[in-house]
Coordinates of C-alpha atoms in Angstrom, one line a residue:
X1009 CA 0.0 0.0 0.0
X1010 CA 2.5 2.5 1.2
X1011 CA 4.5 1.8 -2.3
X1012 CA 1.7 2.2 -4.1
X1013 CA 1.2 5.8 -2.4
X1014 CA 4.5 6.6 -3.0
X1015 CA 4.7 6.0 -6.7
X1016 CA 1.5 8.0 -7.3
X1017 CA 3.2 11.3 -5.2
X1018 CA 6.0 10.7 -7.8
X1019 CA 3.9 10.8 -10.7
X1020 CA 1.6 13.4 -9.3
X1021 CA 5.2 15.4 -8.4
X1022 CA 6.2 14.8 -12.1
X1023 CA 3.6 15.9 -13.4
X1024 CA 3.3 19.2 -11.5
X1025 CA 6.9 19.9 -12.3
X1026 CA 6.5 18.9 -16.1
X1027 CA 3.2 22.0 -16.0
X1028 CA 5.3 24.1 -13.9
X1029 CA 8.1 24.0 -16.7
X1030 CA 5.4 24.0 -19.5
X1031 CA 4.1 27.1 -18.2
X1032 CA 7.9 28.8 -17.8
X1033 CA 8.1 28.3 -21.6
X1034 CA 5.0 29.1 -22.1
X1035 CA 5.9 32.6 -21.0
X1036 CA 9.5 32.5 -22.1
X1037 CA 9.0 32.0 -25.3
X1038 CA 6.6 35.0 -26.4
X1039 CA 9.4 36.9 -24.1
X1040 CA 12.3 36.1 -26.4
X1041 CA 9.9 35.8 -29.6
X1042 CA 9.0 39.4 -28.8
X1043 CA 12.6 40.3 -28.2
X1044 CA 13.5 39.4 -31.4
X1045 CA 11.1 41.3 -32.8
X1046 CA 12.0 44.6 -31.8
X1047 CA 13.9 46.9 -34.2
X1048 CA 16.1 49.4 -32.7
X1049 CA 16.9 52.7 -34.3
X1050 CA 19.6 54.4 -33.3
X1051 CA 21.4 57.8 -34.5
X1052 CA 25.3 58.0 -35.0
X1053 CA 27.0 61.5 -35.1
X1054 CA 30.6 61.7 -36.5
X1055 CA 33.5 64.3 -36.5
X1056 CA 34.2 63.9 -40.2
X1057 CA 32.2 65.6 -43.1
X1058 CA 29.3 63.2 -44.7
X1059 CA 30.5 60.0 -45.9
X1060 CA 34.2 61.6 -46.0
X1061 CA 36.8 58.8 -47.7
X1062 CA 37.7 55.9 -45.8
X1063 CA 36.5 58.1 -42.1
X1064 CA 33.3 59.0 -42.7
X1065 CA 32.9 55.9 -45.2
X1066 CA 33.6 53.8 -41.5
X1067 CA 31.0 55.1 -39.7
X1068 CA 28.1 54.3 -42.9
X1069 CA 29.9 50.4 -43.2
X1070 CA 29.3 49.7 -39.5
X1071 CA 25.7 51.1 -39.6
X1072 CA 25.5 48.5 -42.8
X1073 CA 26.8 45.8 -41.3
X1074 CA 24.8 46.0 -38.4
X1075 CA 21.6 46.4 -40.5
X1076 CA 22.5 42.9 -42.6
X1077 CA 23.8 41.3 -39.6
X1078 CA 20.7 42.1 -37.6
X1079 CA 18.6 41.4 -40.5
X1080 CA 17.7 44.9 -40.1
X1081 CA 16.4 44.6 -35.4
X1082 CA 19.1 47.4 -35.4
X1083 CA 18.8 50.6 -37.8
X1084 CA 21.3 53.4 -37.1
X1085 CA 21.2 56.5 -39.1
X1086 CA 24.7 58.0 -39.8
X1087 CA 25.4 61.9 -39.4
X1088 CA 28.7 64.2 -40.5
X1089 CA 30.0 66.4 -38.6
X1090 CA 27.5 69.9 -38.1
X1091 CA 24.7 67.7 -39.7
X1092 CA 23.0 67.0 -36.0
X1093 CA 25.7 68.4 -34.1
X1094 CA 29.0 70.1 -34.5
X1095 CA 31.5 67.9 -35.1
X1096 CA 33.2 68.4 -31.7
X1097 CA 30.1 68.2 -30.1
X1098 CA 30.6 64.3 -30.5
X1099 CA 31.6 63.2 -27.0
X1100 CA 29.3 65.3 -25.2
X1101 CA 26.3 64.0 -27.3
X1102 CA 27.4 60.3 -27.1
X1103 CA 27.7 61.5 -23.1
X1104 CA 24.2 63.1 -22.7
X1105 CA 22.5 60.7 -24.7
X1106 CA 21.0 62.7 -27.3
X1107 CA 22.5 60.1 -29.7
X1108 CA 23.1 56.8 -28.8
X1109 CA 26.6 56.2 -30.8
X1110 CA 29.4 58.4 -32.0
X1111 CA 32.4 57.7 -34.4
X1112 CA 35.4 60.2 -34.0
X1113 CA 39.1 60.3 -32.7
X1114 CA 39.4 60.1 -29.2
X1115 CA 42.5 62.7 -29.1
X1116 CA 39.9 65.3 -29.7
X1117 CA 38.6 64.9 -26.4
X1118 CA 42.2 66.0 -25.0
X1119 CA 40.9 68.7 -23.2
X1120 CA 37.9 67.4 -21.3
X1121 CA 39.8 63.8 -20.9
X1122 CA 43.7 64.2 -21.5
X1123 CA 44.0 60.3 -20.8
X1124 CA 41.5 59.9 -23.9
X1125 CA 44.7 60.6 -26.4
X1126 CA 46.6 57.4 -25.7
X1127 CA 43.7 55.1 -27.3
X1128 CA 44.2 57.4 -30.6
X1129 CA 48.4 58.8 -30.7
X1130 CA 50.8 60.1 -29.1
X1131 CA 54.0 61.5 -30.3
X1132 CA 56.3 58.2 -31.0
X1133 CA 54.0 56.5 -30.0
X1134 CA 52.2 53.1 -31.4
X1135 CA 52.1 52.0 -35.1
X1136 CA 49.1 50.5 -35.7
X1137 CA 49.7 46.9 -35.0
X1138 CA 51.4 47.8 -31.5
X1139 CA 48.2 50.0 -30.5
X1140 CA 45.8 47.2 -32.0
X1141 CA 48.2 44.5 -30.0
X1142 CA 47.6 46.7 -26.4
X1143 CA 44.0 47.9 -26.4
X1144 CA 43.0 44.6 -27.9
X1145 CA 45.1 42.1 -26.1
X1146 CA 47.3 43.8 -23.6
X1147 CA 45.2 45.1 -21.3
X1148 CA 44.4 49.3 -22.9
X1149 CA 40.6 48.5 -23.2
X1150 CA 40.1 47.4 -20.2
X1151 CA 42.0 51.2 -19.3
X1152 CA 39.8 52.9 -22.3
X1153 CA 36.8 51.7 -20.4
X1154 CA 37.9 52.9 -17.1
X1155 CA 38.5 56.4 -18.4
X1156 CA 35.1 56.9 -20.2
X1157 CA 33.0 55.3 -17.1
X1158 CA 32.5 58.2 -15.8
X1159 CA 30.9 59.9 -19.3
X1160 CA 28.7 57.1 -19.7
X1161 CA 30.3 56.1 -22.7
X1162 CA 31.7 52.8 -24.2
X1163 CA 34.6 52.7 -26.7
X1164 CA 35.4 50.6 -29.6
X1165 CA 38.2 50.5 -31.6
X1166 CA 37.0 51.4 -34.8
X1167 CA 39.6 52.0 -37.5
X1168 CA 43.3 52.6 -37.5
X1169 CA 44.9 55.3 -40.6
X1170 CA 48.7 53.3 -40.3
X1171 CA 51.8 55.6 -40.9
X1172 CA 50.7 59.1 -41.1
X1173 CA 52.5 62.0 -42.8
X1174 CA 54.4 64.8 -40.9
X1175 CA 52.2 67.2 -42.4
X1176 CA 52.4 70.4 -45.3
X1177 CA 54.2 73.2 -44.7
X1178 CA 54.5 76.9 -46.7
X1179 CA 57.8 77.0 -45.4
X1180 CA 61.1 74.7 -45.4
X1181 CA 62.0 73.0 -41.8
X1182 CA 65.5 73.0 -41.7
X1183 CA 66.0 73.2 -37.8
X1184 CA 63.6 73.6 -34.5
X1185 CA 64.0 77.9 -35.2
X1186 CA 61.7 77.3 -38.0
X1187 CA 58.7 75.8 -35.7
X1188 CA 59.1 79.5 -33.6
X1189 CA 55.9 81.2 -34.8
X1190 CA 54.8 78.6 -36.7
X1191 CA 50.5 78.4 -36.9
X1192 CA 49.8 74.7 -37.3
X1193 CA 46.8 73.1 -37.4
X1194 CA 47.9 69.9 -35.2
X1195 CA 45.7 68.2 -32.3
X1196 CA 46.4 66.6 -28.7
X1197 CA 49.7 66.5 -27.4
X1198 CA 51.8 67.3 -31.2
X1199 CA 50.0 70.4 -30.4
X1200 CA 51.6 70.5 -27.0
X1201 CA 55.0 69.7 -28.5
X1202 CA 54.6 72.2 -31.3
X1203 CA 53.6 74.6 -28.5
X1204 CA 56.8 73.8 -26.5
X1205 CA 58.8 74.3 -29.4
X1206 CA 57.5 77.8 -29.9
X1207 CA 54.9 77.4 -32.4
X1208 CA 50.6 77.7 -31.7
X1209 CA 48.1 74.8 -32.1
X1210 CA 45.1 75.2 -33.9
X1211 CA 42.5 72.5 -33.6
X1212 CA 40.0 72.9 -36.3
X1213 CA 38.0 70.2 -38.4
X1214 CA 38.9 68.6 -41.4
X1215 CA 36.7 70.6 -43.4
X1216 CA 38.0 73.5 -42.5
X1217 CA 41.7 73.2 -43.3
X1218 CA 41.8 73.8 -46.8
X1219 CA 40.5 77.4 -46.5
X1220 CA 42.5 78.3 -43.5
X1221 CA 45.8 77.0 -45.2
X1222 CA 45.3 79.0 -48.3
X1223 CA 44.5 82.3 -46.9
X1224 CA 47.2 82.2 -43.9
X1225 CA 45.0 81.8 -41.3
X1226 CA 47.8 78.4 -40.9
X1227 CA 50.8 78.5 -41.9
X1228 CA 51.1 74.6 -41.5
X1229 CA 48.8 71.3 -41.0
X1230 CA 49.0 67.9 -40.7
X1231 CA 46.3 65.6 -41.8
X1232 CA 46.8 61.8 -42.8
X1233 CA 48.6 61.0 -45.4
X1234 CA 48.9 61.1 -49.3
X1235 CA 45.1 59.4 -49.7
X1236 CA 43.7 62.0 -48.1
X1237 CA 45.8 65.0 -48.7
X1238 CA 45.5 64.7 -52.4
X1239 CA 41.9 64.6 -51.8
X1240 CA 41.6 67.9 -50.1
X1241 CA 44.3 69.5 -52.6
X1242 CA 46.4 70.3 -49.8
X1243 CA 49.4 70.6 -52.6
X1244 CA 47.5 73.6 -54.3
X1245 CA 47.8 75.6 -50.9
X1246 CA 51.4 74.5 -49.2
X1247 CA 54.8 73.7 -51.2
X1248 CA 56.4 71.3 -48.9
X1249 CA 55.1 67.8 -47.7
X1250 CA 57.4 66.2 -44.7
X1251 CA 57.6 63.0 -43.4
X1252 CA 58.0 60.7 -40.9
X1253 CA 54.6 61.4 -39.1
X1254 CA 56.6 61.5 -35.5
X1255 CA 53.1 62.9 -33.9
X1256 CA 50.9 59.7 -35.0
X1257 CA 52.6 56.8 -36.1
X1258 CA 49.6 55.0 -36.2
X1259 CA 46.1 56.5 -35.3
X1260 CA 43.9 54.7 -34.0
X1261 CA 39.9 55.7 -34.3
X1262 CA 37.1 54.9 -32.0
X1263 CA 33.2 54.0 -32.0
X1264 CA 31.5 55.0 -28.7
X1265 CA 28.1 54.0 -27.6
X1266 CA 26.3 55.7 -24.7
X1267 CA 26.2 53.0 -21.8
X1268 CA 22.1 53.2 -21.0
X1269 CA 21.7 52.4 -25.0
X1270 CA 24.4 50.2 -24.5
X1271 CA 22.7 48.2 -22.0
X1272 CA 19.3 48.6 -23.7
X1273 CA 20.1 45.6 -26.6
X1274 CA 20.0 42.4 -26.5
X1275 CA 23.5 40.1 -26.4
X1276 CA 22.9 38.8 -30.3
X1277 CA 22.9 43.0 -30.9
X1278 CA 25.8 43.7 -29.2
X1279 CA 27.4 41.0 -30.3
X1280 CA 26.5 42.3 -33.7
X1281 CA 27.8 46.0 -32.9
X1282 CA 31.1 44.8 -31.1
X1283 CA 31.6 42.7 -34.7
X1284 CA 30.9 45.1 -37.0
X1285 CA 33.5 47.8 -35.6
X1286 CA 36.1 44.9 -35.5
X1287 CA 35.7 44.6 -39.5
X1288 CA 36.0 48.2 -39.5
X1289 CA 39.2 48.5 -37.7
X1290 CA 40.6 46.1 -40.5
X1291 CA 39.1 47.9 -43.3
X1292 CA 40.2 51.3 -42.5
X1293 CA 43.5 50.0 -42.0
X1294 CA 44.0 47.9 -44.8
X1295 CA 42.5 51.0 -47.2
X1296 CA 45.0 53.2 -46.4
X1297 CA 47.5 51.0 -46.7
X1298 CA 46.6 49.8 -50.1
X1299 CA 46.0 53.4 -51.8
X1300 CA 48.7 55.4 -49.9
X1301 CA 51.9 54.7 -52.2
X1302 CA 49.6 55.5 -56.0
X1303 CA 48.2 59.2 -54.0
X1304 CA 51.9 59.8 -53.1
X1305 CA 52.8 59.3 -56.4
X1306 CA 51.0 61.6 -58.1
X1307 CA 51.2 64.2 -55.9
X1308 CA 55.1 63.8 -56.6
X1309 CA 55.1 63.3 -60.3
X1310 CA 52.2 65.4 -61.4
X1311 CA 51.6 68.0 -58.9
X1312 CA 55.4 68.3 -58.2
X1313 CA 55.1 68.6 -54.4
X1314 CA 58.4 68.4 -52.9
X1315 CA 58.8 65.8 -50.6
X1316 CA 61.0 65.9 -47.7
X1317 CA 62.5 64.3 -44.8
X1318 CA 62.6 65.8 -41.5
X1319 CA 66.1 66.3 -40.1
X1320 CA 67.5 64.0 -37.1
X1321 CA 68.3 66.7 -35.2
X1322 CA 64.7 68.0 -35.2
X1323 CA 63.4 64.5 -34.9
X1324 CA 65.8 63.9 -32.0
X1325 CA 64.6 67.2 -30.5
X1326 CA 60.9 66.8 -31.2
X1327 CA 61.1 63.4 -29.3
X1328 CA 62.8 64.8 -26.2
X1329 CA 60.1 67.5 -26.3
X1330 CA 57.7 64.9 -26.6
X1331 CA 58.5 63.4 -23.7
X1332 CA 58.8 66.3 -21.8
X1333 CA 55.2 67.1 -22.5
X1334 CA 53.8 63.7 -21.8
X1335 CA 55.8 63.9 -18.3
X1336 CA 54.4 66.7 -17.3
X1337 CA 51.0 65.9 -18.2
X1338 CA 51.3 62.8 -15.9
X1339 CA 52.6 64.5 -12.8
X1340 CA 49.2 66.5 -12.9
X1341 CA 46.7 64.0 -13.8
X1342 CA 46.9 61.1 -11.9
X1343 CA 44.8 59.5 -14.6
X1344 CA 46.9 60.3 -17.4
X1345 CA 49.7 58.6 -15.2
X1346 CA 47.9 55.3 -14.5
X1347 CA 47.3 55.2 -18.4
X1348 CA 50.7 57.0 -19.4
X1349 CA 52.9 53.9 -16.9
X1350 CA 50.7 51.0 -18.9
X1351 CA 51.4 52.2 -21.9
X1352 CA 55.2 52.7 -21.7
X1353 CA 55.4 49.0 -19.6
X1354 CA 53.7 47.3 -23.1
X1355 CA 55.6 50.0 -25.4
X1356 CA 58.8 48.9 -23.5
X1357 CA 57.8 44.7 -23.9
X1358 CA 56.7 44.8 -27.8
X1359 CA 59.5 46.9 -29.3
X1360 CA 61.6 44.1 -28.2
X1361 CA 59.2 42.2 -30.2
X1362 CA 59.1 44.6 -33.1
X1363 CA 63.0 44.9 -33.2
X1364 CA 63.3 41.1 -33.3
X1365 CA 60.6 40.8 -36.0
X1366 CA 60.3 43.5 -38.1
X1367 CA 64.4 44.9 -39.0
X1368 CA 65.2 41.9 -40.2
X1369 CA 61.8 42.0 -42.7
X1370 CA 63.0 45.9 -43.7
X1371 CA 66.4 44.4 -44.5
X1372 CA 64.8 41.7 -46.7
X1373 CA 62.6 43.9 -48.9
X1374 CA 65.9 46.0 -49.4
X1375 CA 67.3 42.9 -51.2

């Protein structure tokens, strides 16, 4: 008897359960259904003009990635630079929340968040494999994150221009004298440098450098690099193009996402999102790369632009500079200095790496 009563609590136990769970998916299933459902429309404002080469171009692909890789549960509708907000209004908009992404360079932000500028370029700094290597794998995201907490804000990585230029000048550089007086349009810390060297900073956006370099208003700037400077017939308003780029060696460009919207989306979605600014990182990159050498070309052999090396004195100086600025910049924001001592442990660690790897590869395509 007492068996028999047992086995029927079992069953009647198994049963229960079995409804219990029935009625969990019953409910959880709608849930998700409806979840997957839901389309998302969100606004992206940029620092670059509308769907400017290769920077503005960035911003559209992940917006169209996202859309096919969402099969269209997350819409975001891409804006240039003044067409929602200014263009350095960026941050503060990502920030507030009155758009829910933003695709710019996070040196820009130098003066509300000097730490920002190591996750873009510093002067001899990262090229673009070393930067990708530390904020991707070496512990500068976790860093990136940390700095931007406090704005609400979450970064990406979101392109990378390699090797940049030193920049155009109306006037020969023959030795740190000539950087006295000099008016050069040149953000974060080069600025600094350039400053320390006895020349001004402008900051301006990319739109706007063309018209100030013709009529004076600069009497230098540095932009990319020959893709992008033929583009904006730079050559028409300076004679002199220098090189090496010792203020960016490889800049690094960012998509940030307000945290609330952030945390609004489904994993699948931000799975999606954190994707689709990982491709872009690689196609920036690999763009440049592939249609620098033809633009420096012919802005050699048709538009004559003389080409020129900086000295190694002034390189030599401009580095010691460089690191005077940095310095100081540390011993006043303790911020900066957490980010500024990670930085220069990894710098330290991979140029071992580099010098083992990539001298002997130089040497062999000298062959």
């Amino acid at each position: 008897m007492e068996d028999n009563n047992r086995r029927k609590f079992i069953k009647n136990v198994g049963i229960g359960a079995a409804a219990i769970g029935a009625g969990l998916a019953a409910t959880a299933v709608p849930a998700m259904a409806k979840e997957k459902q839901k389309t998302y429309r969100w606004k992206m404002v940029t620092t670059w003009p509308p769907h400017f080469p290769m920077l503005g171009e960035s911003a559209d692909k992940i917006a169209q990635w996202v859309d096919e890789m969402s099969g269209g549960r997350l819409k975001i509708s891409v804006y240039g630079g003044g067409e929602l907000v200014p263009a350095m209004g960026t941050f503060d908009a990502v920030s507030q929340g009155t758009v829910e992404m933003g695709h710019a360079a996070s040196y820009y932000w130098a003066g509300k968040v000097p730490a920002a500028q190591f996750f873009a370029a510093v002067p001899f700094g990262f090229n673009a494999q070393s930067i990708n290597a530390w904020i991707l794998s070496g512990g500068g995201m976790e860093l990136w994150e940390e700095v931007y907490a406090k704005f609400n804000i979450k970064p990406f990585l979101a392109g990378n221009t390699g090797a940049q230029m030193g920049g155009w000048f109306n006037k020969e550089i023959n030795s740190m004298e000539d950087f006295k007086g000099l008016k050069m349009r040149i953000p974060g810390l080069g600025g600094k440098v350039l400053a320390k060297a006895g020349g001004s900073s402008i900051l301006m956006a990319g739109g706007d450098i063309y018209t100030n370099l013709e009529r004076g208003v600069i009497d230098a700037t540095e932009w990319v690099g020959p893709f992008h400077d033929l583009k904006l017939g730079f050559y028409k308003a300076a004679k002199y193009y220098y090189y090496p780029g010792w203020h960016e060696f490889g800049t690094a460009f960012e998509c940030m996402i307000n945290k609330d919207a952030w945390n609004s989306l489904p994993d699948d979605l931000k799975a999606i999102v954190e994707a689709a600014t990982y491709k872009s990182n690689i196609w920036m990159l690999s763009e440049f790369e592939a249609k620098n050498n033809a633009a420096l070309r012919e802005l050699v052999d048709v538009h004559k632009v003389q080409l020129k090396e900086f000295p190694k004195p002034v390189i030599k100086a401009l580095r010691k500079l460089s690191q005077e600025v940095l310095e100081e910049q540390a011993a006043s924001d303790p911020v900066f200095k957490k980010v500024y001592d990670a930085f220069l442990v990894f710098q330290k660690d991979i140029y071992g790496w580099n010098k083992l790897s990539e001298e002997p590869y130089q040497k062999l395509k000298e062959l």
